[in-house]
C-alpha positions in Angstrom: -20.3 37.6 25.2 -22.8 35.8 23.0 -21.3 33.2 20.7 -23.2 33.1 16.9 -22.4 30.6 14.0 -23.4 31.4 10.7 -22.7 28.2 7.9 -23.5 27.7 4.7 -22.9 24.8 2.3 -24.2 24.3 -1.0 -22.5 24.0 -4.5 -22.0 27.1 -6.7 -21.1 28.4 -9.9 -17.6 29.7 -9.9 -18.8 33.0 -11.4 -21.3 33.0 -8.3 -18.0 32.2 -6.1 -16.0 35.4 -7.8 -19.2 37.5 -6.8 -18.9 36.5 -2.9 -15.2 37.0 -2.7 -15.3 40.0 -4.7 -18.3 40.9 -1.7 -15.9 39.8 1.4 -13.2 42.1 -0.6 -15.2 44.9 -0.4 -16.9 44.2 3.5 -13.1 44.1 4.9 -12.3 47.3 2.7 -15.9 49.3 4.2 -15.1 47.4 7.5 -18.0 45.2 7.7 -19.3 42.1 6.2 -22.6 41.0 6.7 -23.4 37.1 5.8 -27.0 36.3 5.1 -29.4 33.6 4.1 -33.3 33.3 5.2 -33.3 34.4 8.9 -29.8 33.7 9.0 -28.3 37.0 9.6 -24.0 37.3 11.1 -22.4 41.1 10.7 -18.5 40.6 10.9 -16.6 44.0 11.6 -13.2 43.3 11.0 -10.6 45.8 13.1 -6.9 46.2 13.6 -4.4 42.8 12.1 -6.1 39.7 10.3 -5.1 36.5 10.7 -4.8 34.8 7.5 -4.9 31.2 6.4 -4.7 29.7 2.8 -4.7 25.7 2.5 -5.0 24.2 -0.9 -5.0 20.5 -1.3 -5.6 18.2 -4.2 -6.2 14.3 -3.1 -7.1 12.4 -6.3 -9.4 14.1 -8.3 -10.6 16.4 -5.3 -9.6 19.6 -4.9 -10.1 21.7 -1.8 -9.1 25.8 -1.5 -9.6 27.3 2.2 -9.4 30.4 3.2 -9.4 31.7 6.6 -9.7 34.8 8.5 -9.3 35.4 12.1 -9.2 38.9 14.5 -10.4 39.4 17.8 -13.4 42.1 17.6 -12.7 44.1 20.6 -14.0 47.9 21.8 -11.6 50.6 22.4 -10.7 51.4 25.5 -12.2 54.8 26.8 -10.2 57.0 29.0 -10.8 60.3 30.8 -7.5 61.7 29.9 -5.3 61.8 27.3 -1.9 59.6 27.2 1.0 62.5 28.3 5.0 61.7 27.3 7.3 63.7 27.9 11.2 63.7 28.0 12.3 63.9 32.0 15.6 65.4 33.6 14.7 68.9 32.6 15.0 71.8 35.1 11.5 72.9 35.2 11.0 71.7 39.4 
């Protein structure tokens, strides 16, 4: 298992902002969001139930919005045969 971090920080437009959630919108709709800067390359492939945090704080004149997402990124189990249920108690012995 090979851990990555990918961070940016940097100050932005809020039109620029819209543009990058409007991109994670549609990366968790396709199933994959790719972050990238420079050589700075992290392909997220969110599967199965999100986690989700909000947290907005204001503190003065600061003003803070966060926005979390967590899921465990995990490969489906193969098997060599198919999952069988059936009712018991029937008469078939």
């Amino acid at each position: 298992m090979s851990n990555k971090l990918f961070k940016y920080d940097g100050l932005q437009e809020p039109a620029m902002i819209a543009e990058y959630l409007e991109a994670v919108r549609d990366g968790f709709a396709r199933g994959a969001v790719r972050l990238t800067q420079g050589e700075q390359v992290l392909e997220l492939m969110p599967k199965g139930l999100v986690s989700v945090t909000i947290e907005g704080k204001q503190k003065g004149e600061d003003r803070k919005l966060k926005m979390t997402f967590r899921w465990k990124e995990r490969e489906c189990a193969l098997t060599d045969a198919p999952l069988l249920i059936a009712p018991g108690g029937g008469d078939d012995a």
